[in-house]
Every structure is written in structure tokens, then in C-alpha cells.
PDB file of C-alpha atoms in Angstrom:
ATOM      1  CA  UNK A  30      -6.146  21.756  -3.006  1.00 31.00           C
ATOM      2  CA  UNK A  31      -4.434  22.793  -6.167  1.00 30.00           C
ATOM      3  CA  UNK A  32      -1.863  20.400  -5.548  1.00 30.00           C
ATOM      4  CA  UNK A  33      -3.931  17.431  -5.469  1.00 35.00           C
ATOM      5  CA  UNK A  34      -5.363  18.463  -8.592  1.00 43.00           C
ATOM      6  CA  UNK A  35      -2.177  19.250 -10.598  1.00 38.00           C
ATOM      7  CA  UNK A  36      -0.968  15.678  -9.694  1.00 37.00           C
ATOM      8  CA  UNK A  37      -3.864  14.136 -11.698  1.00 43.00           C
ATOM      9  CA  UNK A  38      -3.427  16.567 -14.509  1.00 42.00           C
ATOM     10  CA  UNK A  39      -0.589  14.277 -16.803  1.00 44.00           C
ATOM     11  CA  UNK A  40      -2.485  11.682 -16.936  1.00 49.00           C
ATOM     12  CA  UNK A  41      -1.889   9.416 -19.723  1.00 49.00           C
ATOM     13  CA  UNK A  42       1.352  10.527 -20.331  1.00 41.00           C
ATOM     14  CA  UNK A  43       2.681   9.911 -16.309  1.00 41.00           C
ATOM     15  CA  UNK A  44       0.670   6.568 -17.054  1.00 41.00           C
ATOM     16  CA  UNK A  45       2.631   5.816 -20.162  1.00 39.00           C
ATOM     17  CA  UNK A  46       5.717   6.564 -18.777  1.00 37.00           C
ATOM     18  CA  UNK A  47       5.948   5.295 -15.228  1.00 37.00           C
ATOM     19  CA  UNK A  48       6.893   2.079 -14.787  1.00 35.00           C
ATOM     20  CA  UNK A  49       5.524   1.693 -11.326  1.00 34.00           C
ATOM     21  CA  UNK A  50       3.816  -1.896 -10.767  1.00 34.00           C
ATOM     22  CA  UNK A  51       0.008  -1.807 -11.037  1.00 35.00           C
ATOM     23  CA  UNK A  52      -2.194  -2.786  -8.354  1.00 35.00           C
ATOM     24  CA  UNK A  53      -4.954  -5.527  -8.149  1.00 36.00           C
ATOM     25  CA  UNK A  54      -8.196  -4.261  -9.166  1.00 37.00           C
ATOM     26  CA  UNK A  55      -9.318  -5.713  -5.407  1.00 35.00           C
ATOM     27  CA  UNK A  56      -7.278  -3.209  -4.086  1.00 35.00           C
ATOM     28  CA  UNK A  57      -7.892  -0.053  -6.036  1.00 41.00           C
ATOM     29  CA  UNK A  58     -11.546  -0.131  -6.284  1.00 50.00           C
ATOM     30  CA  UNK A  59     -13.635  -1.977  -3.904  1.00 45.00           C
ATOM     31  CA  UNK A  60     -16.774  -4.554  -4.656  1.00 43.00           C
ATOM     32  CA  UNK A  61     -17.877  -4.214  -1.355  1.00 39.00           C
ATOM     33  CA  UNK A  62     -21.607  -4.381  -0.560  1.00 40.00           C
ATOM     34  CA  UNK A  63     -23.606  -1.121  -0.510  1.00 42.00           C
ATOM     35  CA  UNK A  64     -22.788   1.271   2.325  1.00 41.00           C
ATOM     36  CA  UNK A  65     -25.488   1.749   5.142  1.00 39.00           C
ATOM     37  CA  UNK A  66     -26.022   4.935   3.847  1.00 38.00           C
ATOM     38  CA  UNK A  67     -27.491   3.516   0.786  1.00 38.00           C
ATOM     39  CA  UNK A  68     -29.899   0.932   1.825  1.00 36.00           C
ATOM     40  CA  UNK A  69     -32.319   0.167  -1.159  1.00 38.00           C
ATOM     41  CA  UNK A  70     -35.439  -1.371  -2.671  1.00 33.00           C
ATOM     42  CA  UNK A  71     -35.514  -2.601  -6.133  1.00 34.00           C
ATOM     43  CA  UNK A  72     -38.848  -2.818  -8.349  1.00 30.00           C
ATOM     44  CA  UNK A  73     -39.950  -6.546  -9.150  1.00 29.00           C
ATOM     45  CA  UNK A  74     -40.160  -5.702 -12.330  1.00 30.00           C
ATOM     46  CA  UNK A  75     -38.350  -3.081 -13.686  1.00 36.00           C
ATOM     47  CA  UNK A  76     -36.668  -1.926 -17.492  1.00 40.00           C
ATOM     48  CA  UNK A  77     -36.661   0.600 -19.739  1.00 44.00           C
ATOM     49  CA  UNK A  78     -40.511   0.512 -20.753  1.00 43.00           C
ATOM     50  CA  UNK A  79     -40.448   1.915 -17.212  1.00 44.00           C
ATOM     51  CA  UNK A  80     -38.540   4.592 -17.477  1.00 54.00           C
ATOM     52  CA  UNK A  81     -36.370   2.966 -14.908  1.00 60.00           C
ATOM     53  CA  UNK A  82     -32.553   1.888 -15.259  1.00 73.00           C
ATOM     54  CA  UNK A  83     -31.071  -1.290 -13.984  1.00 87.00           C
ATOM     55  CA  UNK A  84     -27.417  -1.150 -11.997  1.00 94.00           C
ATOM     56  CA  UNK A  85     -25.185  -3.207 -14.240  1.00 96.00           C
ATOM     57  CA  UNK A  86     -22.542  -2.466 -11.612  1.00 97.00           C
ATOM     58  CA  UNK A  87     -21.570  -0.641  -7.790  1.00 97.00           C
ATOM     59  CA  UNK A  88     -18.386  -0.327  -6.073  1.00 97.00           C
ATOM     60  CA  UNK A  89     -16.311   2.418  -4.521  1.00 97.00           C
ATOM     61  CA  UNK A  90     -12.890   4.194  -4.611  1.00 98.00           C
ATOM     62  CA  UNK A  91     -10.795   7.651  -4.809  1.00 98.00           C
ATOM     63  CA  UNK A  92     -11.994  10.536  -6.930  1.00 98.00           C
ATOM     64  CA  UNK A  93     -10.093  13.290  -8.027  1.00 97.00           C
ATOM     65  CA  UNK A  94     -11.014  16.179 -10.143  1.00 96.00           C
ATOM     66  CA  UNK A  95      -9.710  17.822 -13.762  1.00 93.00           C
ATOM     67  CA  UNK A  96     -11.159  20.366 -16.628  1.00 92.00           C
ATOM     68  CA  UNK A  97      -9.862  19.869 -19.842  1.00 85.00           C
ATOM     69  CA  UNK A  98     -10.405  23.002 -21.856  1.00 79.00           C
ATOM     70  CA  UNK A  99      -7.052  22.547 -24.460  1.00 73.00           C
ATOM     71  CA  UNK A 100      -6.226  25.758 -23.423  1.00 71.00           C
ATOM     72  CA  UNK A 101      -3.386  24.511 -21.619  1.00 65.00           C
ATOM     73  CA  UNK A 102      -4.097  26.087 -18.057  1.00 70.00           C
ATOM     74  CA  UNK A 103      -4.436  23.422 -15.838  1.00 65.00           C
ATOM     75  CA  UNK A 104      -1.772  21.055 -17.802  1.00 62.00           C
ATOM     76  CA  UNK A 105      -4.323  19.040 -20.130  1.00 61.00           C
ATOM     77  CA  UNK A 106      -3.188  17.186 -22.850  1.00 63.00           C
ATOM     78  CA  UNK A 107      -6.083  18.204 -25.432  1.00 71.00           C
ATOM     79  CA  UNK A 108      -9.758  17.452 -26.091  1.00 80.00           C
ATOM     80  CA  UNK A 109     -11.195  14.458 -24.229  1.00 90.00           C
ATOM     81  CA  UNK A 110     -10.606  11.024 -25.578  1.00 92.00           C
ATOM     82  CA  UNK A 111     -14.073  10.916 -26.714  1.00 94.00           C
ATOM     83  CA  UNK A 112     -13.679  14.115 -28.836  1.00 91.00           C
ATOM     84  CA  UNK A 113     -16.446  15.674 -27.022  1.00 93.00           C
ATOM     85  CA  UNK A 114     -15.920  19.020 -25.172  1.00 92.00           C
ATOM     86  CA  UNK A 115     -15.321  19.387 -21.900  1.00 93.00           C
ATOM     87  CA  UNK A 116     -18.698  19.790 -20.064  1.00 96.00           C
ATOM     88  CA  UNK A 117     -20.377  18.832 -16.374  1.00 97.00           C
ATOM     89  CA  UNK A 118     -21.095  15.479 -16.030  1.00 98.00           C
ATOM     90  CA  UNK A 119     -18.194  14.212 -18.243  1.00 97.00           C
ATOM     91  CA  UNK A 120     -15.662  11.979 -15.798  1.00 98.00           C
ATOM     92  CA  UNK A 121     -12.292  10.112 -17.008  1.00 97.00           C
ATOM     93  CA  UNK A 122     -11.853   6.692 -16.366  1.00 98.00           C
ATOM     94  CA  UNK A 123      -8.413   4.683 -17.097  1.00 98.00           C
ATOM     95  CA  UNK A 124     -10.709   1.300 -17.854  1.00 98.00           C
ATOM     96  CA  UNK A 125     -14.001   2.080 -18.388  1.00 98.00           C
ATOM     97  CA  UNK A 126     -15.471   2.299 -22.021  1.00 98.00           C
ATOM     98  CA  UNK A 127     -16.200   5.562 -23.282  1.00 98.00           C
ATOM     99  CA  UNK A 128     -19.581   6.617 -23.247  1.00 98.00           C
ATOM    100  CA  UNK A 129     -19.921   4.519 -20.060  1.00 98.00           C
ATOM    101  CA  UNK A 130     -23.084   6.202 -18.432  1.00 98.00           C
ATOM    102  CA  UNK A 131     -23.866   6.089 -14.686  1.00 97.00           C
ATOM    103  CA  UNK A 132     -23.976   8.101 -11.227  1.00 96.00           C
ATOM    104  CA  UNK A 133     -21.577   9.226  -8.481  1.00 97.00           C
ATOM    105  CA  UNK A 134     -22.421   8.994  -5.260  1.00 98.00           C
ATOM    106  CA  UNK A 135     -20.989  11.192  -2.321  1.00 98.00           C
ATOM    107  CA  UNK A 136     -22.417  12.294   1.535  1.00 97.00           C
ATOM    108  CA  UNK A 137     -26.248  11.367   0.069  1.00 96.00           C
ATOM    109  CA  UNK A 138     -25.616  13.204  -2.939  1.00 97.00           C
ATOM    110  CA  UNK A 139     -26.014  11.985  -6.387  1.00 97.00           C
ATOM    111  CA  UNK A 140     -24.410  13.285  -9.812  1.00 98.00           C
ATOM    112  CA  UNK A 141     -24.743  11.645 -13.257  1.00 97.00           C
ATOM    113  CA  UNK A 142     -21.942  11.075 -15.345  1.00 98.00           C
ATOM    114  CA  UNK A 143     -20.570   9.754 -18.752  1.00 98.00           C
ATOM    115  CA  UNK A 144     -16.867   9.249 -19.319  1.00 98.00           C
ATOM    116  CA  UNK A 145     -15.246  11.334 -21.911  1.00 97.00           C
ATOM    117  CA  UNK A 146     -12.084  11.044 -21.317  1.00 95.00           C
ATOM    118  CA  UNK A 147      -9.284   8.814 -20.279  1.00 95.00           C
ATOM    119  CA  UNK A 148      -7.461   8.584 -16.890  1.00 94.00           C
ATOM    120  CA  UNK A 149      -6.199   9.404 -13.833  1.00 95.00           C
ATOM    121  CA  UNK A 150      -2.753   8.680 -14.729  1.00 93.00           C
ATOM    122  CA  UNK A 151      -0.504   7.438 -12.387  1.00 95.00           C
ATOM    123  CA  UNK A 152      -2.522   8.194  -9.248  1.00 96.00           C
ATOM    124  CA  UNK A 153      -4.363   5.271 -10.632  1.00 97.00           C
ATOM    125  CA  UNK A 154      -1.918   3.225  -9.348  1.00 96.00           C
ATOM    126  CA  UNK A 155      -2.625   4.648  -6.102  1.00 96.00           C
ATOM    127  CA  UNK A 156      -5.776   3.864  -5.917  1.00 96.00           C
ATOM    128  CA  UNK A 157      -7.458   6.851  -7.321  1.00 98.00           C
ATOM    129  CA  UNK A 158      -9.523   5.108  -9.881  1.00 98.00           C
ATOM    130  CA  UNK A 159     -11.812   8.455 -11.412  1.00 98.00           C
ATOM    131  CA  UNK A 160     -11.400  11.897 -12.474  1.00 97.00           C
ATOM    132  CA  UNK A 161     -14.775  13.914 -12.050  1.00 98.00           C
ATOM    133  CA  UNK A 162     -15.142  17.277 -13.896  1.00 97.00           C
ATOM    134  CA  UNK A 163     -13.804  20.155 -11.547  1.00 97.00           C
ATOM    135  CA  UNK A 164     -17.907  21.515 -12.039  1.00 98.00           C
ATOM    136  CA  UNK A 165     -19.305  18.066 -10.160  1.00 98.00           C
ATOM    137  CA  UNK A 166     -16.710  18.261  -7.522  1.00 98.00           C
ATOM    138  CA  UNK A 167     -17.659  21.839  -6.593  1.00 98.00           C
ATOM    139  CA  UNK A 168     -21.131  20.818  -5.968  1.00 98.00           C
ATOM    140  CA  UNK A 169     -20.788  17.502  -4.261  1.00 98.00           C
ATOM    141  CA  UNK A 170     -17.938  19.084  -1.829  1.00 98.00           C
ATOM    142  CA  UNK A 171     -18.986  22.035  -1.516  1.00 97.00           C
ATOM    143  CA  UNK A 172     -17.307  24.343  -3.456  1.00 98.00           C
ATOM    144  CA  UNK A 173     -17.247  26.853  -5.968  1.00 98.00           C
ATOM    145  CA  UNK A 174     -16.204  25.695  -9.625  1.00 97.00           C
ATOM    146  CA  UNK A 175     -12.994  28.711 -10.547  1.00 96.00           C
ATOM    147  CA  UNK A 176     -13.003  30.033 -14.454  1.00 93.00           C
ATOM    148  CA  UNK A 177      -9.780  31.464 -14.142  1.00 90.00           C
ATOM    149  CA  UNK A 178      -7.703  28.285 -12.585  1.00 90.00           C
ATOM    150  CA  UNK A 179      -9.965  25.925 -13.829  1.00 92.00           C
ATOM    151  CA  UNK A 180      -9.664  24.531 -10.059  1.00 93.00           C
ATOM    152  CA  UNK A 181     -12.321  23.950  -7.220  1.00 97.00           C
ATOM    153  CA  UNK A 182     -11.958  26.544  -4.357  1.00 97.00           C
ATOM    154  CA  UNK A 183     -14.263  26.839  -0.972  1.00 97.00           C
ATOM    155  CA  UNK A 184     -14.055  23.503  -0.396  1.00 97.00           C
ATOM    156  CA  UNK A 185     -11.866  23.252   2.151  1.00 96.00           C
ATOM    157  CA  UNK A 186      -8.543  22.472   0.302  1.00 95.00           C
ATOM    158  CA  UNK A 187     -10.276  18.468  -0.662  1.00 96.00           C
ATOM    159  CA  UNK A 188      -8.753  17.465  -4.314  1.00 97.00           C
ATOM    160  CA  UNK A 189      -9.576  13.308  -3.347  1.00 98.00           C
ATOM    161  CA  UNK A 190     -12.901  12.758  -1.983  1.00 98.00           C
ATOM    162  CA  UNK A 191     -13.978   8.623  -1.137  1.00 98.00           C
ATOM    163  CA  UNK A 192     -17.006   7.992  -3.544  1.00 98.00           C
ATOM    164  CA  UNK A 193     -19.269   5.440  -4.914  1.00 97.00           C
ATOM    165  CA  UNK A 194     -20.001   4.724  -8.260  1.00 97.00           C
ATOM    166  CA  UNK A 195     -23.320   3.434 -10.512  1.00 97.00           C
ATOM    167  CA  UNK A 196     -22.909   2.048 -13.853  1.00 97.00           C
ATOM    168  CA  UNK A 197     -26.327   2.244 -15.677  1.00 97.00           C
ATOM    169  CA  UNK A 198     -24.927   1.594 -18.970  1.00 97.00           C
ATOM    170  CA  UNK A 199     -21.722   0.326 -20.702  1.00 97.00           C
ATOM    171  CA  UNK A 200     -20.028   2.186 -23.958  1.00 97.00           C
ATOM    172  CA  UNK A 201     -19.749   0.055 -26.687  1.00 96.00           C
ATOM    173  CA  UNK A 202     -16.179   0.236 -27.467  1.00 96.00           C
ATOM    174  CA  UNK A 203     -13.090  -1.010 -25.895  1.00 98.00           C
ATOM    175  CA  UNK A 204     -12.749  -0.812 -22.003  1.00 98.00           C
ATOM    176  CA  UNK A 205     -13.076  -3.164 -19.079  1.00 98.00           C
ATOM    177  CA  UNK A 206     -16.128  -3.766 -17.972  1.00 98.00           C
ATOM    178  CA  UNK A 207     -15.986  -4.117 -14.536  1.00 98.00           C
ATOM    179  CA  UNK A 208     -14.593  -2.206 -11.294  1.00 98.00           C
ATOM    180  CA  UNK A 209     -11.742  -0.021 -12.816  1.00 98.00           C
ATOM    181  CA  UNK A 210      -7.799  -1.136 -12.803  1.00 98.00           C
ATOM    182  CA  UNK A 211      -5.055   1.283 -12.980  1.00 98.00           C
ATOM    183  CA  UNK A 212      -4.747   2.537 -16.660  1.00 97.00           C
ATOM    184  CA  UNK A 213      -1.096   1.704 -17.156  1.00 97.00           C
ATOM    185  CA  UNK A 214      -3.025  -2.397 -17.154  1.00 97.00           C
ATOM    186  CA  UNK A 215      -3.855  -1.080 -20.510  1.00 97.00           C
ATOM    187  CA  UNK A 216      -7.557  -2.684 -19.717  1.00 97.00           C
ATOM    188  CA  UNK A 217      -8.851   0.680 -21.561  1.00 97.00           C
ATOM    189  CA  UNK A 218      -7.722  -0.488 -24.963  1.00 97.00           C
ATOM    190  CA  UNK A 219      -9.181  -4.200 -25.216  1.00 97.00           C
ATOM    191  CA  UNK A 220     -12.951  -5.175 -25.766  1.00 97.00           C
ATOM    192  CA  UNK A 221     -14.296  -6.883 -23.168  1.00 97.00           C
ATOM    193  CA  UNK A 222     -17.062  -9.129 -23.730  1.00 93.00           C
ATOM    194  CA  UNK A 223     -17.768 -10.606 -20.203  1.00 94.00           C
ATOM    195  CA  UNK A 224     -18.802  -7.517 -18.502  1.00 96.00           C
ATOM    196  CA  UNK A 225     -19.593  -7.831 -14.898  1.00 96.00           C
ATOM    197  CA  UNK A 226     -22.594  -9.474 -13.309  1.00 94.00           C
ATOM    198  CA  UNK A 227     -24.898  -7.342 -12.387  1.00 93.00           C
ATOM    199  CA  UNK A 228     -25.509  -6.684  -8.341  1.00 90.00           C
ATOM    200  CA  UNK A 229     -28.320  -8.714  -7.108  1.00 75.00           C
ATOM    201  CA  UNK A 230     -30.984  -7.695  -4.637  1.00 53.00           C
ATOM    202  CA  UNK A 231     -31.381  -9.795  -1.534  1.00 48.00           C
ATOM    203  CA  UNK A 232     -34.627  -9.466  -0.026  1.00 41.00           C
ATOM    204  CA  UNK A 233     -34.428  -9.387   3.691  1.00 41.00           C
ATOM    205  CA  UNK A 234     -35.051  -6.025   5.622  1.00 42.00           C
ATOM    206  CA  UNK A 235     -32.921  -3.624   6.646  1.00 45.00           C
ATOM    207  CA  UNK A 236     -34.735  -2.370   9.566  1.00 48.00           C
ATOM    208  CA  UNK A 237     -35.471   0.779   7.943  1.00 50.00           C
ATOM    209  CA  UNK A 238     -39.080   1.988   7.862  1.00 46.00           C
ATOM    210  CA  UNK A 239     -40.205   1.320   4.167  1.00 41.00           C
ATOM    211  CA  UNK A 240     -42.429   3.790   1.927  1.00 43.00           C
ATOM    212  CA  UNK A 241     -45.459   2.825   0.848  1.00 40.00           C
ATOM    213  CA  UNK A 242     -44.816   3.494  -2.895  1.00 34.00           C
ATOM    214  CA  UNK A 243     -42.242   0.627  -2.235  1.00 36.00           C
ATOM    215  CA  UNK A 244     -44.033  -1.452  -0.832  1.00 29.00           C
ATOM    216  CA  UNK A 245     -46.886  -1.058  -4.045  1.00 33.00           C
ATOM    217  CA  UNK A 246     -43.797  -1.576  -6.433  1.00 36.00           C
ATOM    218  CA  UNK A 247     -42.643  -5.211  -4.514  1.00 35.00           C
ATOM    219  CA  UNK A 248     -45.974  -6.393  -4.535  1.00 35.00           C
ATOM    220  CA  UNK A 249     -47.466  -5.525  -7.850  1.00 38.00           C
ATOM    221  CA  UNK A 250     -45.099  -8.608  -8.932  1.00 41.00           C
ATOM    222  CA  UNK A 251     -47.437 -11.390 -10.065  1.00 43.00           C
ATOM    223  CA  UNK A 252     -46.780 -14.370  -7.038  1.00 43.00           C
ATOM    224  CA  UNK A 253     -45.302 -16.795  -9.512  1.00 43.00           C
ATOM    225  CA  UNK A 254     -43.211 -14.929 -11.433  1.00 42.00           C
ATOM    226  CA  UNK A 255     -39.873 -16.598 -11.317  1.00 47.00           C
ATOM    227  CA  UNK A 256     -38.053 -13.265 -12.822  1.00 49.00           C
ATOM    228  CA  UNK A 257     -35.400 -12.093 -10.330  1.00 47.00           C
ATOM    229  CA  UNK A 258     -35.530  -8.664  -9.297  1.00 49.00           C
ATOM    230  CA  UNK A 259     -33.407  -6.107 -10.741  1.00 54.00           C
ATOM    231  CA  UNK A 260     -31.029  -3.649  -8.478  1.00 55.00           C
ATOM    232  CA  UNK A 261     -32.099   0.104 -10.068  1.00 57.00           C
ATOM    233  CA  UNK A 262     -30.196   3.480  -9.978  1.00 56.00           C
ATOM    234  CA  UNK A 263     -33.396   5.120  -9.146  1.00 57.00           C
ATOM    235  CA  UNK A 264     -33.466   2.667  -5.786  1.00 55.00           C
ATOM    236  CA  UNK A 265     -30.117   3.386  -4.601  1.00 56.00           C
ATOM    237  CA  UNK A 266     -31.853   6.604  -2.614  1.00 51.00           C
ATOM    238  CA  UNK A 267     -34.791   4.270  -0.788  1.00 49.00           C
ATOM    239  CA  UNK A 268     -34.854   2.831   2.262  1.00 44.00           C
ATOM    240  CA  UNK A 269     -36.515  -0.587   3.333  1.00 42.00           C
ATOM    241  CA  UNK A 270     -34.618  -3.217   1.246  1.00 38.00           C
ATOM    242  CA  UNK A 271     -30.198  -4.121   1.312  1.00 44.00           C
ATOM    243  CA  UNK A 272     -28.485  -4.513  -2.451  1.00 47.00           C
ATOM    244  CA  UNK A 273     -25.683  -6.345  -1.966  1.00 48.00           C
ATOM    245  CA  UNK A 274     -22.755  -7.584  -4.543  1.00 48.00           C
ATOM    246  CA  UNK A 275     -23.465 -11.428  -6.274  1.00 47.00           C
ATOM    247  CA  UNK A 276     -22.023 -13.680  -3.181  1.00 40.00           C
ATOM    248  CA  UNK A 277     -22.176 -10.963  -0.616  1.00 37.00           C
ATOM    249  CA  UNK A 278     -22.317 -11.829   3.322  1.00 32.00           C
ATOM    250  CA  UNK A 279     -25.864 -10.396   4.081  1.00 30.00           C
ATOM    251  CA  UNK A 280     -25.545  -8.727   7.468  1.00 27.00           C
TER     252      UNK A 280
END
């Protein structure tokens, strides 16, 4: 819906200049635990000697889409924040540091990012916490990616679509590490040092059937190794085990 997507377009400058009040990051982006659609199992031993990558962070919240080209079609302001061209897999966050790595995740599909750029604008305030590159919206709704409007068509009209979001890996320049606030907080200029805690894995079945490969990985731990487990990207697609948030209510 080219409407939807021309509201997000502005956005640092409608961020700048509104002077709408900014909601609580409870209320924009949610730390809820994992959905039932992504019940997982975490290695007992896991880093990057194993080619695997730990979660450093999960929630949910409103995505819309942009392209910023600097050609001035579809109302961008420039090149990306980061100075790096617009490409697939580049999202715009109005907290996050750039550089931020991680995955989308949308109807049991998956899509890697790294934020480029800066924003949504003012929809932030509303809720709609990330801006995914009009290319990654096509294929997780759908849809076809158009050259000439720089828009997503054949999707049915969506713009907003209800994700959730994997960090993997924090940029190391300023940005708020942790579930995104509206950029008009002005969270996406400061260094943060206390990044969020990591989700935690809680090891009590989920009634799923489990796969045998997980089952190799959980007991390969030695029996009195202390080391907690860590909650993986690659895990977030396997059944058997429930990640839940630090404190969560296991159901």
C-alpha cells in the first residue's frame, strides 16, 4: 500500500520535527516470550568456534518498508546513515546501533539483516519500531519488489506487517542496546554500555517431538558443566525446547 509506505518515507526529519510525546519502549516493542511458532532448542555449548551465533536479544513489533536510492523517488533524504548503499538486507532502526546484525522473522520465514540506516520517523511513535528494505518485504509478504516506484506490489496492499526480531550482534557505535524506542527519544545518538541481557533458555519441553540431531547437541554437554546454555539464531527454527525472555512465566 503505497500509502503506508510514503508515511514512513520522512523519517528523521517528521522525527525531528514533531513534537508528539514518545511512547514507553514496553509499549512500542514487546519483550514478550517467543511465539509458539518458534519453539526452540539451544546447543549446550555453543560460540563462534562453532560456527554458531548466540541471540543477544528477541522481541517483536511493527515493520514497515523503504528504499533509499538518493534519487529522490520515493521521498528519501540521501544515502543511508551508515554511508553504505542501499542494498537487501539493510533495515533502519531509530535506536539500534549501526551495523547492528541479526534476523527478521515473519509467517516461519527468516531474513537477515544489518541496519544501515536510521528510522522510521514518526510512525515510531506509533509503534512501528523498523524499516525493512522494500526487497525483504517483497519476499517475506509475498510480493514483487517494483524498480520504477521503488514500492512493493502483489502483496495485497500490506505496507505494516507484525514481525519478530533477532539480534546476533551489536554495532559498536552509539545506539540503544536493547528493544527499540521511538527515535525522537534520541536513544540513537548515546553509547550505551549496558546492553541487554541476553534471552535465556529454560529447559522444560514443549511437547513438540524433538530431532535427534537435538537431542545429540543437549547431550554432548559434559554432566558437570556448570556453563548455562546459550539461546542461538540457528535454534530459533527447531522444535523440542521453549526460549523464553530472563524472568519469563514458563507456560
Amino acid at each position: 500500500m503505497r500509502l503506508s509506505f510514503g508515511t514512513c518515507r520522512n523519517r528523521l526529519a517528521a522525527a525531528t520535527l514533531a513534537g508528539v510525546s514518545v511512547l514507553a519502549s514496553a509499549g512500542v516493542a514487546s519483550a514478550t516470550p517467543l511465539s509458539p511458532g518458534f519453539a526452540a532448542t539451544a546447543p549446550a555449548v555453543a560460540g563462534p568456534e562453532d560456527g554458531v551465533e548466540a541471540v543477544l536479544l528477541h522481541g517483536s513489533t511493527t515493520a514497515s518498508y523503504f528504499w533509499d536510492d538518493s534519487s529522490g523517488r520515493a521521498g528519501d533524504t540521501g544515502l543511508p546513515a551508515s554511508g553504505r548503499p542501499m542494498q537487501k538486507g539493510m533495515i533502519a532502526s531509530p535506536s539500534w546501533p549501526l551495523l547492528t546484525e541479526g534476523y527478521i522473522l515473519y509467517k516461519g520465514k527468516r531474513a537477515k539483516f544489518f541496519v544501515g540506516d536510521r528510522g522510521p520517523g514518526v510512525p515510531s511513535n506509533r509503534g512501528i519500531m523498523l524499516d525493512l528494505d522494500a526487497k525483504t518485504f517483497a519476499d517475506l509478504t509475498g510480493g514483487t519488489f517494483n524498480t520504477g516506484t521503488l514500492g512493493v506490489d502483489g502483496n495485497g496492499g500490506m505496507g505494516h506487517i507484525d514481525v519478530e526480531y533477532v539480534i546476533t550482534r551489536w554495532g559498536d557505535g552509539v545506539g540503544r542496546k536493547n528493544h527499540p524506542v521511538a527515535f525522537s527519544t534520541g536513544a540513537w545518538g548515546r553509547k550505551d554500555a549496558n546492553p541487554a541481557a541476553p534471552p535465556q533458555t529454560v529447559l522444560a519441553k514443549s511437547g513438540r517431538p524433538q530431532k535427534p540431531v537435538e537431542t545429540e547437541r543437549l547431550s554432548a554437554a559434559p554432566a558437570s558443566s556448570s556453563a548455562k546454555p546459550k539461546v542461538t539464531a540457528d535454534a530459533l527454527s527447531a522444535p523440542g525446547w521453549t526460549v523464553r525472555e530472563p524472568g519469563a512465566v514458563v507456560w
